[in-house]
Tab-separated table of C-alpha atoms and ligand atoms in Angstrom:
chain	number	residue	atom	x	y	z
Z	204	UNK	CA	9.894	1.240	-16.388
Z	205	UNK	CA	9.694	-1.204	-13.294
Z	206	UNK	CA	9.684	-0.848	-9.591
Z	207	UNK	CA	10.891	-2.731	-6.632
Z	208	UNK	CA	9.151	-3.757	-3.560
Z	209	UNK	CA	11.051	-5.271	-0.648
Z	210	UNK	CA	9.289	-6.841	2.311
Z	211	UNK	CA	11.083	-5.706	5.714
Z	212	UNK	CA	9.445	-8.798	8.022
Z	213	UNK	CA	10.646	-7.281	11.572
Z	214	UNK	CA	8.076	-5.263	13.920
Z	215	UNK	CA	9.373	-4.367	17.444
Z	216	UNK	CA	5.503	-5.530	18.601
Z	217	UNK	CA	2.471	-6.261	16.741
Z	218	UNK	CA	-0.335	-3.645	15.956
Z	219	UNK	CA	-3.815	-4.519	17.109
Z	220	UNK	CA	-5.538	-3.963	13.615
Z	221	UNK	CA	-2.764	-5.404	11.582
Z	222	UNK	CA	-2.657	-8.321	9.016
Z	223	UNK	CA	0.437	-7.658	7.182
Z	224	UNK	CA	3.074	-10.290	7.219
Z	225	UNK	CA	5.837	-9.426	9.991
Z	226	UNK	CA	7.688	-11.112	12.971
Z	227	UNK	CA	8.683	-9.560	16.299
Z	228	UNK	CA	11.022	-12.174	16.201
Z	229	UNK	CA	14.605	-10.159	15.158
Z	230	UNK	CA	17.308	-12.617	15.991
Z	231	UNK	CA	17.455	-13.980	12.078
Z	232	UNK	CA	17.967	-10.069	10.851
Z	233	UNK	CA	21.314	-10.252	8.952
Z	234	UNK	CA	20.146	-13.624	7.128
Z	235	UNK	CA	16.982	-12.315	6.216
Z	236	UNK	CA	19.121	-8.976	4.884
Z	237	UNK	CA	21.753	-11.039	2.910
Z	238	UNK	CA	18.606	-13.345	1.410
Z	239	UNK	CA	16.970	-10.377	0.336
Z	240	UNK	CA	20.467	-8.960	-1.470
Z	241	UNK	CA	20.467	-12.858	-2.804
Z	242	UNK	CA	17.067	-12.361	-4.136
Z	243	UNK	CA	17.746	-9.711	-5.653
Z	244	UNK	CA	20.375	-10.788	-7.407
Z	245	UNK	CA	18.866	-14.246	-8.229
Z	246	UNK	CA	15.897	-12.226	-9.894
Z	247	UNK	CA	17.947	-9.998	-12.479
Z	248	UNK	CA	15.956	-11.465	-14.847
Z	249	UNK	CA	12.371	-11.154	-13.994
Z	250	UNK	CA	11.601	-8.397	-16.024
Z	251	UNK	CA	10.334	-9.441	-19.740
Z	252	UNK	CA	12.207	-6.050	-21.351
Z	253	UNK	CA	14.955	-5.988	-18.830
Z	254	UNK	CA	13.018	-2.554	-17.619
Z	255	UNK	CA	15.171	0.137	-15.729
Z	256	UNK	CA	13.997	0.868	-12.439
Z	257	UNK	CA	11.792	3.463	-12.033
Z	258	UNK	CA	10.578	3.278	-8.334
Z	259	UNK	CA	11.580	1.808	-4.743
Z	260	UNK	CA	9.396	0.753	-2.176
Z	261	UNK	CA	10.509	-0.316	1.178
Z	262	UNK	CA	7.926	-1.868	3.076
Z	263	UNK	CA	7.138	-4.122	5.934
Z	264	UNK	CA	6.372	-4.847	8.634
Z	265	UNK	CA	9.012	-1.629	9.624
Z	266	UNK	CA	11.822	-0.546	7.019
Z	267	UNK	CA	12.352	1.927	9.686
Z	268	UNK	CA	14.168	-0.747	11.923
Z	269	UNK	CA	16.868	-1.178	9.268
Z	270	UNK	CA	20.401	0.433	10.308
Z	271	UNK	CA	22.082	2.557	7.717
Z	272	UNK	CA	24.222	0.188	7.233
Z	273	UNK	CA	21.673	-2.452	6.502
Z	274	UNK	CA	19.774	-0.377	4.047
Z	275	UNK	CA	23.341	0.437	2.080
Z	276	UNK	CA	23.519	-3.218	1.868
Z	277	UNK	CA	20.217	-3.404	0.089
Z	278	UNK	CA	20.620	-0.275	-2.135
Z	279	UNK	CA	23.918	-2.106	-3.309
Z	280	UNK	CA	22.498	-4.832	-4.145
Z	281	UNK	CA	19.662	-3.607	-6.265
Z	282	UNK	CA	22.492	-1.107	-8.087
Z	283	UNK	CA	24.788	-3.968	-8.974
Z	284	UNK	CA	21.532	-5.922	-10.827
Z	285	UNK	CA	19.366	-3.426	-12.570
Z	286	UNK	CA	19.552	-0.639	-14.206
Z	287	UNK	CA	18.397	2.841	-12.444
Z	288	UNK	CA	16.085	5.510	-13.506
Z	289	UNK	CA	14.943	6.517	-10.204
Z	290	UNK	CA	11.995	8.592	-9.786
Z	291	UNK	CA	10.825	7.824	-6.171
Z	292	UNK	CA	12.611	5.746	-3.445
Z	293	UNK	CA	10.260	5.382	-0.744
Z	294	UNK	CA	10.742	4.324	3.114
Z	295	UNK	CA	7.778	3.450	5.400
Z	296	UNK	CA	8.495	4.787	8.774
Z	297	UNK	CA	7.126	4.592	12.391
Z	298	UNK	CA	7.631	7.994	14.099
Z	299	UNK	CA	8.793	6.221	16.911
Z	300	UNK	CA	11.939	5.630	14.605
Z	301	UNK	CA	12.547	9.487	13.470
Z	302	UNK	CA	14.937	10.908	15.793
Z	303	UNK	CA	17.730	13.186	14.533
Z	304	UNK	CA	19.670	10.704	13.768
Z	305	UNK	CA	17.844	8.645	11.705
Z	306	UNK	CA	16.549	11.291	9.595
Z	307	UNK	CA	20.177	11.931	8.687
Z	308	UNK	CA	21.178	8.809	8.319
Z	309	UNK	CA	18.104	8.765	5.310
Z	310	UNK	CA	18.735	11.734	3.849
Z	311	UNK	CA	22.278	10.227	2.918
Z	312	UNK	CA	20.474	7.674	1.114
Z	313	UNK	CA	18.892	7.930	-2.530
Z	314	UNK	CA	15.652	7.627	-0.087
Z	315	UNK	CA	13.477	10.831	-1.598
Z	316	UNK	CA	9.879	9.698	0.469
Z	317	UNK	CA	8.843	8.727	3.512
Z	318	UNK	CA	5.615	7.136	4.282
Z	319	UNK	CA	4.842	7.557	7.844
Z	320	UNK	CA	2.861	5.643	9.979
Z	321	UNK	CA	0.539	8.165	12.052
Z	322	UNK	CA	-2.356	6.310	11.862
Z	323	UNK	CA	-3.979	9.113	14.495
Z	324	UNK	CA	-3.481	11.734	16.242
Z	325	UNK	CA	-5.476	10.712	18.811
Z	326	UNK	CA	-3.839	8.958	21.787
Z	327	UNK	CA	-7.122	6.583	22.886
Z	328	UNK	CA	-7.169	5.814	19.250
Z	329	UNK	CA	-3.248	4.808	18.985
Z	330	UNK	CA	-3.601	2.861	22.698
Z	331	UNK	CA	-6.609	0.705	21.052
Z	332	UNK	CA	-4.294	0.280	18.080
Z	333	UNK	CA	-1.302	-0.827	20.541
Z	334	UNK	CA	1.074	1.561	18.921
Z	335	UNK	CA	4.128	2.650	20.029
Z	336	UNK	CA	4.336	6.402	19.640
Z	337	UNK	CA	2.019	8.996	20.526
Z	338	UNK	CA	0.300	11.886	18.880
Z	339	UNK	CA	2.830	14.528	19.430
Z	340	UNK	CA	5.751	12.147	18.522
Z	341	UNK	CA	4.134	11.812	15.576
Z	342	UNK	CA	3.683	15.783	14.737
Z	343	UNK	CA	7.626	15.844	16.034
Z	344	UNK	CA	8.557	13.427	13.598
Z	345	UNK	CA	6.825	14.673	10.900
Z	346	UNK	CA	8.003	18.154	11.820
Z	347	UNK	CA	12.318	16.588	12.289
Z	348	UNK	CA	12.106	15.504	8.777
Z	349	UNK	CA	11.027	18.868	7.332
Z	350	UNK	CA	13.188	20.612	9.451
Z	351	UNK	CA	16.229	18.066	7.467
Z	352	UNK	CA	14.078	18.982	3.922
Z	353	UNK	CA	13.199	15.950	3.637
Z	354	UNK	CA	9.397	16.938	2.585
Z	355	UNK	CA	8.322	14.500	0.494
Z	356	UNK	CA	6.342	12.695	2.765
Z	357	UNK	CA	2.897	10.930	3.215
Z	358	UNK	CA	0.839	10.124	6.370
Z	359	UNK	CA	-1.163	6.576	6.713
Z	360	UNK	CA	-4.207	7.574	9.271
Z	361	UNK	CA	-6.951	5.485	10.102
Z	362	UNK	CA	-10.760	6.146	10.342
Z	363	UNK	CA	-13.678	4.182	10.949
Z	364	UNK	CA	-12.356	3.351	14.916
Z	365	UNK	CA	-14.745	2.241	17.553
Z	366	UNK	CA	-16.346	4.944	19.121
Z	367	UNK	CA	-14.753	7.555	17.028
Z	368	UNK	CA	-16.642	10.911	16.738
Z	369	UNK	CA	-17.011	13.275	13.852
Z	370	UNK	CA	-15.500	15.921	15.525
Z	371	UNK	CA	-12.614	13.702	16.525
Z	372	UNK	CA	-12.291	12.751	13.120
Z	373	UNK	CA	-12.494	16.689	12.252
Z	374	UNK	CA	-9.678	17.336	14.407
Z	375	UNK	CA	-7.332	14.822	12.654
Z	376	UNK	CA	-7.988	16.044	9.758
Z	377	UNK	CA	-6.993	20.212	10.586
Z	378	UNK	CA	-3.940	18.305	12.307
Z	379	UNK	CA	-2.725	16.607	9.270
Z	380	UNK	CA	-3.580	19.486	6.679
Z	381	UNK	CA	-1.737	21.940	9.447
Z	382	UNK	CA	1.604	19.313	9.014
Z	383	UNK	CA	1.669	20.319	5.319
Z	384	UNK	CA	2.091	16.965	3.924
Z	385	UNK	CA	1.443	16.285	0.464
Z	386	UNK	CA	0.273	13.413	0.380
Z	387	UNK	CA	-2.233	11.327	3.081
Z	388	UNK	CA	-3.325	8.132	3.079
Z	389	UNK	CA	-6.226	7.051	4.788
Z	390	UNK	CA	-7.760	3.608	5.111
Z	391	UNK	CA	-11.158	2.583	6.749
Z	392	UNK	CA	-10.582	0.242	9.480
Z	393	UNK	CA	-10.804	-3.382	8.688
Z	394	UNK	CA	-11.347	-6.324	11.529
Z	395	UNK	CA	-9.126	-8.589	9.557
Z	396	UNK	CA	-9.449	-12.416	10.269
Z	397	UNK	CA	-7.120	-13.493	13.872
Z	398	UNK	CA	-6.462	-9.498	14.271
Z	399	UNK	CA	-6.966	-8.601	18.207
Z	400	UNK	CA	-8.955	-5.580	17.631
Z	401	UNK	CA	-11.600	-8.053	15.418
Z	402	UNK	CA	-11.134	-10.469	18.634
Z	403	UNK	CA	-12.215	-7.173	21.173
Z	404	UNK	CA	-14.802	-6.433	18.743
Z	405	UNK	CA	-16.444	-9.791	18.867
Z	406	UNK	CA	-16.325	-10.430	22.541
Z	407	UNK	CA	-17.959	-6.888	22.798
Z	408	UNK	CA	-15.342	-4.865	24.122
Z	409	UNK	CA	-15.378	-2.412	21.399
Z	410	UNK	CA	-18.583	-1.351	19.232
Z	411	UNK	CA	-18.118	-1.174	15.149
Z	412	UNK	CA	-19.313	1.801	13.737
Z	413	UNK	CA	-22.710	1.293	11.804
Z	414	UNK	CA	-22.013	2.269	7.565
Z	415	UNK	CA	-24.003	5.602	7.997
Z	416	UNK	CA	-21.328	6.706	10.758
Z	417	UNK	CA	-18.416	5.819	8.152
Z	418	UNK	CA	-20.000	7.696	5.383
Z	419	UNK	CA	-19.873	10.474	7.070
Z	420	UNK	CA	-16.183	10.393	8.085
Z	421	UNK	CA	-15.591	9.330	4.528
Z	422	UNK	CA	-17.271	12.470	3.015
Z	423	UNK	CA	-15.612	14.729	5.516
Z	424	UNK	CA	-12.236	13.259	4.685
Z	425	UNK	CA	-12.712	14.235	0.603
Z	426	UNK	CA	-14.241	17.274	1.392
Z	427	UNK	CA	-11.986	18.718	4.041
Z	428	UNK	CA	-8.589	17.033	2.055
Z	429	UNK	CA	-10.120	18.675	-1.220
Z	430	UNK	CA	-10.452	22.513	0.552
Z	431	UNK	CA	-7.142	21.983	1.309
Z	432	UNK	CA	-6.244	20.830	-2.162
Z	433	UNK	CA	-5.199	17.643	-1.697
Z	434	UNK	CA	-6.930	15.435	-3.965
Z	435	UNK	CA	-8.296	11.913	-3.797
Z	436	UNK	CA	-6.849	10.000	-6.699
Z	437	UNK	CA	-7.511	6.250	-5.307
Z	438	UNK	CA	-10.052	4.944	-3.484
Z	439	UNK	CA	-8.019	5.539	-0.230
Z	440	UNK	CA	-5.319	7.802	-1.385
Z	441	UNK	CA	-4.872	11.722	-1.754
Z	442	UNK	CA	-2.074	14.025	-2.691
Z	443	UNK	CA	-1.304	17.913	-3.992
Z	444	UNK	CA	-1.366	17.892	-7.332
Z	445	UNK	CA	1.971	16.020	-8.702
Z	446	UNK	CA	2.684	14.374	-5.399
Z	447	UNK	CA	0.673	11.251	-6.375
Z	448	UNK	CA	2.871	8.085	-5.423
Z	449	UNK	CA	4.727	6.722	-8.335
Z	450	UNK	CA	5.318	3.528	-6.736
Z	451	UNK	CA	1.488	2.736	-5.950
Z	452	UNK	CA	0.159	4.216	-8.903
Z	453	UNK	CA	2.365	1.893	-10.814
Z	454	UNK	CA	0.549	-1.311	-9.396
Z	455	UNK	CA	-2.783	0.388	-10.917
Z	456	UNK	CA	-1.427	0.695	-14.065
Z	457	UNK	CA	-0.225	-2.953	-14.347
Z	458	UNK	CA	3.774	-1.440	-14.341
Z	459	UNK	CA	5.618	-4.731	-13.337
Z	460	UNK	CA	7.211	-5.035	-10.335
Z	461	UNK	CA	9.671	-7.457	-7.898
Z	462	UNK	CA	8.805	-7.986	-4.577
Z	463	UNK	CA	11.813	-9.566	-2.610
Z	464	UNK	CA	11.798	-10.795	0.952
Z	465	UNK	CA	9.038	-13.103	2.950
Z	466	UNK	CA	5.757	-12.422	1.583
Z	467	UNK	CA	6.033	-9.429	-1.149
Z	468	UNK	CA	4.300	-10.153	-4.266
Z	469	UNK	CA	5.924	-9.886	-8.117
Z	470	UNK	CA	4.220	-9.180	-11.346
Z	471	UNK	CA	6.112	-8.977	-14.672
Z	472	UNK	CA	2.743	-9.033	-16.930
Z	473	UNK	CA	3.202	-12.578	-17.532
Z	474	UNK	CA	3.266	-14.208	-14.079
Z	475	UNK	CA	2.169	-12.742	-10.506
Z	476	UNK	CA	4.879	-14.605	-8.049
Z	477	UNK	CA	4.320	-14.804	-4.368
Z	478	UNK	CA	7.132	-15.730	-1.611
Z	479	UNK	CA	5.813	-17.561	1.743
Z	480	UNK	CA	4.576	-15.236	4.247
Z	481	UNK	CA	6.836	-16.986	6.831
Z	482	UNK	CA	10.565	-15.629	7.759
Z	483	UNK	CA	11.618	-18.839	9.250
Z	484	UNK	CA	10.293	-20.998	6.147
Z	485	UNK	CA	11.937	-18.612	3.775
Z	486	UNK	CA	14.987	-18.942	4.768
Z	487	UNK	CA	14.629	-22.859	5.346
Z	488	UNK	CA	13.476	-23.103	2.132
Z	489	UNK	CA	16.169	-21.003	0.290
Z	490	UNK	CA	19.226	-22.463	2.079
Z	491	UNK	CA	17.458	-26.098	1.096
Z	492	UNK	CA	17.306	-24.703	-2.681
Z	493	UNK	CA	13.338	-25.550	-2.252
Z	494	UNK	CA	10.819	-23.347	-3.691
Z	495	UNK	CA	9.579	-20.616	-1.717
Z	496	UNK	CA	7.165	-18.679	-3.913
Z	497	UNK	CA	4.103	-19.812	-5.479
Z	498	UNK	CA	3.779	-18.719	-9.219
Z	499	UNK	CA	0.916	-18.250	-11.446
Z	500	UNK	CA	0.492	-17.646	-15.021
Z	501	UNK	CA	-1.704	-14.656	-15.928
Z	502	UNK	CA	-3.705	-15.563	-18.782
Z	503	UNK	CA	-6.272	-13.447	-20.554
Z	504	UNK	CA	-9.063	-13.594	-18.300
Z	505	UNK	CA	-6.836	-13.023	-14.792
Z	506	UNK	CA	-5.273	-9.794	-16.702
Z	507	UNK	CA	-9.173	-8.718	-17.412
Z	508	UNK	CA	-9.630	-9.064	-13.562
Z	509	UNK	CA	-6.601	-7.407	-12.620
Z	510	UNK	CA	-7.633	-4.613	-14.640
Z	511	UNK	CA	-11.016	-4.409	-13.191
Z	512	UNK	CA	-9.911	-4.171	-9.965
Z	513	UNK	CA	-6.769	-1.866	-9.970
Z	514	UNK	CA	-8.455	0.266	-12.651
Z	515	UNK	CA	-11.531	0.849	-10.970
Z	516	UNK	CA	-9.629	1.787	-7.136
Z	517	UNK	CA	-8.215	4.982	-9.140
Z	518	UNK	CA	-10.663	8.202	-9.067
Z	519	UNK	CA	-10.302	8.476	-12.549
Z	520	UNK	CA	-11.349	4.935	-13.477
Z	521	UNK	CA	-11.369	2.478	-15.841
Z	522	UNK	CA	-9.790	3.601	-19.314
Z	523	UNK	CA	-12.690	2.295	-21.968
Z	524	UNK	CA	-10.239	2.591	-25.074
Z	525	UNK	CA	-7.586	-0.054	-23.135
Z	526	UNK	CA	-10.636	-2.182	-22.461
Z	527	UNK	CA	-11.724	-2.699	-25.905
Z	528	UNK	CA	-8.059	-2.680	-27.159
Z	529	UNK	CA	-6.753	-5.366	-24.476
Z	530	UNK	CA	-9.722	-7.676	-24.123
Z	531	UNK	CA	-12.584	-9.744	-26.366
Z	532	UNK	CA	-15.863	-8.663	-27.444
Z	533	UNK	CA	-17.311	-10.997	-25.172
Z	534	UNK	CA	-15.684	-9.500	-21.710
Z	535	UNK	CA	-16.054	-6.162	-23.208
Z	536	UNK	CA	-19.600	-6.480	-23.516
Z	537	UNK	CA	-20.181	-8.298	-20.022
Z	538	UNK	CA	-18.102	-5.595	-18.281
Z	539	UNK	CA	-20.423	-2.655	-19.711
Z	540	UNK	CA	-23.843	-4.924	-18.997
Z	541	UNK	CA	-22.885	-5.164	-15.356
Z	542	UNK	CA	-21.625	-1.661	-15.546
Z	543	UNK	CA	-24.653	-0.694	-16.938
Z	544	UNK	CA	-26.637	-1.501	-14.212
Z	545	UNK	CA	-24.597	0.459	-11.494
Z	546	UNK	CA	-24.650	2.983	-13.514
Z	547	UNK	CA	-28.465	3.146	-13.505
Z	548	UNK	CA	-28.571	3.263	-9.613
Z	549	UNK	CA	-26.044	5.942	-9.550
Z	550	UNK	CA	-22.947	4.283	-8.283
Z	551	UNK	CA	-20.615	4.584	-11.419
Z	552	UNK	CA	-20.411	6.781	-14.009
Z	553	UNK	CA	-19.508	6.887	-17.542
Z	554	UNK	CA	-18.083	8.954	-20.024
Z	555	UNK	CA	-16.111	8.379	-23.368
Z	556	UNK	CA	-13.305	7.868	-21.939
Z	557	UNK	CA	-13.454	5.989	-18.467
Z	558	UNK	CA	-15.794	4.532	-16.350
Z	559	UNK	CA	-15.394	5.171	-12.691
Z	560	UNK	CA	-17.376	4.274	-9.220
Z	561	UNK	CA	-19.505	7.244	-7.937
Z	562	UNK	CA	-19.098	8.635	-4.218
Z	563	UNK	CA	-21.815	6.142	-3.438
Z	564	UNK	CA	-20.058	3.344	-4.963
Z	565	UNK	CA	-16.738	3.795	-3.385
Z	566	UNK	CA	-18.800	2.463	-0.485
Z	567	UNK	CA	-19.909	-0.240	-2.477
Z	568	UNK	CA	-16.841	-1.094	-4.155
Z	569	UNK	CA	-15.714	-4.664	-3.561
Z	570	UNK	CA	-19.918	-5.559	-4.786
Z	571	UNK	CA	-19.277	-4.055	-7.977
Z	572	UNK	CA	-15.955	-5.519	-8.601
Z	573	UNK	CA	-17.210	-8.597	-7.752
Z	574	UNK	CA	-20.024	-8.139	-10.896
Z	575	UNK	CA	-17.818	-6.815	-13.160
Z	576	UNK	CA	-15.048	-9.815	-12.669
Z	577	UNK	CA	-14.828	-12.413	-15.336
Z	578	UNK	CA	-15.702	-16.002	-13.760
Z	579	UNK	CA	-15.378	-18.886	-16.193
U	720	SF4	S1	0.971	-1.770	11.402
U	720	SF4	FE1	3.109	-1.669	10.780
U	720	SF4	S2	4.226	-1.515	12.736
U	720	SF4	FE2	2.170	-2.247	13.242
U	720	SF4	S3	2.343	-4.494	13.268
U	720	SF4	FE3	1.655	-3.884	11.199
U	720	SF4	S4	3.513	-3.739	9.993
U	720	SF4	FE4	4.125	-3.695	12.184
């Protein structure tokens, strides 16, 4: 089983916290369509075992913007080169997007999920974040698509914000549990490197919370999401029972993948392959036949790290039996001395079957990662 990712580069304006890869720029849209349908088909091959297709992920930048017509294009293109199993086809979405129409339009596609881009339900929140919807066209959104059955869908929100309260937070929580979504995804923010809101942030304009303030949004987020029961399952991820994303749980279990388009990432267990983050240079680059991915070669010691790091993201943890089956004594043996000593201060635990980061390590989690890697 396999999954496809393709990279929709195309934003209609930029997001103040965002550092994915996208262009406001949409006057190359059909060539950057028909190179992706190239791609596609260029890549056939990539998979060792010639896997079916298991899962579908549109992403971007905004998937959303694609007409119906567009996304046909792309859907024929990926039937005509692989074989299909599909499971999950998902579409991320900005409510701004999800009018009548549209919603029809996907529900005449094998599309099956939507991953919607709420973000909050608070309107000071979404101004600071320069988005281009508001609260209640989110909740309308949310509320068009169930009223077309299409129900399979997941909210992205955002916590952490400047100035944000834990009664605000409170409140977007009972909003999303009341939209009876099942499955939420919510990310601490992140002042990325050249973001604007990291630029506000460091001329003063806005105040970061201090670590104390985002535990306690953190631990109201499990709690509240778990009376509701929907579960955390990844470090930032939460879903009913059964509703856990196929397509992202695949890239924590080391399922291969293709990414196609500027700046999506491929993995086939062999090689990780990554094309340019740059529209303009990707399609230079293709038309001149140049290379316009960078490849690497996963040997023993990346895989370990891999592991490490997608494994330990999961709730459930690293699985101990693939750890001594996949890796040497030697890596074995440093991974459960640093272990070891996070275990000791409380932030992971162990049984005989995984080892996973505590609710106090969750906070610490890119510091233990970091100790458990393998560095020559
Ligand atoms: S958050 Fe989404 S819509 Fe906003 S700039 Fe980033 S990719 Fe575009």
């Amino acid at each position: 089983m396999a999954g496809i990712y393709i990279h929709i580069p195309f934003c209609k304006s930029r997001c103040s916290y965002c550092d994915f890869y996208s262009s406001t720029f949409l006057g190359n849209r059909e060539e950057i369509i028909s190179n992706i349908c190239e791609e596609i088909k260029e890549q056939k091959k990539f998979f060792i075992h010639n896997e079916s297709i298991k899962t579908i992920y549109f992403g971007g930048g905004t998937p959303s913007l694609l007409s119906f017509k567009e996304l046909k294009t792309i859907f024929n293109a990926i039937e005509k080169n692989f074989v299909l199993d599909l499971h999950e086809v998902t579409l991320e979405a900005n409510p701004d997007d999800l009018n009548k129409e549209k919603i029809t339009e996907i529900t005449q596609l094998p599309i099956n999920r939507l991953s919607i881009g709420v973000q909050s339900f608070n309107n000071n929140n979404l101004r600071l974040f320069n988005r281009r919807h508001s609260a209640q066209q989110a909740i309308d959104a949310v509320k068009l698509c169930q009223d077309k059955e299409l129900n399979n869908i997941s909210i992205d929100l955002i916590y952490g914000i400047p100035s944000q309260t834990i009664e605000e937070w409170n409140i977007n929580l009972d909003i999303a549990i009341s939209l009876k979504c099942p499955h939420i995804s919510a990310y601490h923010l992140t002042f990325e490197d050249g973001a604007k809101i990291t630029k506000q942030r460091d001329k003063g304009v806005i105040k970061e919370l201090n670590e104390e303030e985002s535990i306690d949004l953190y631990k109201l987020l499990v709690q509240k999401l778990k009376n509701a029961n929907i579960l955390q399952y990844e470090i930032s991820n939460f879903a009913i029972p059964g509703m856990e994303s196929k397509h992202n749980s695949s890239y924590w279990n080391e399922t291969p993948y293709l990414g196609v388009g500027p700046s999506a990432h491929s993995y086939n267990g062999k090689i990780r392959k990554w094309n340019i983050s740059n529209s303009r240079l990707y399609l230079q680059y293709r038309k001149e036949k140049k290379t316009y991915f960078k490849l690497e070669a996963i040997d023993n010691n990346t895989k370990y790290n891999d592991f490490v790091i997608t494994s330990l993201r999961t709730i459930r943890g690293m699985n101990l039996k693939l750890l001594k089956e996949n890796f040497s004594l030697k890596i074995v043996n440093h991974c459960l001395r640093e272990a070891n000593r996070f275990i000791s201060t409380g932030d992971m635990t162990i049984n005989d079957e995984y080892l996973a980061l505590s609710d106090n390590g969750i906070f610490k989690s890119d510091f233990i990662m970091e100790n458990l890697l393998w560095v020559e």
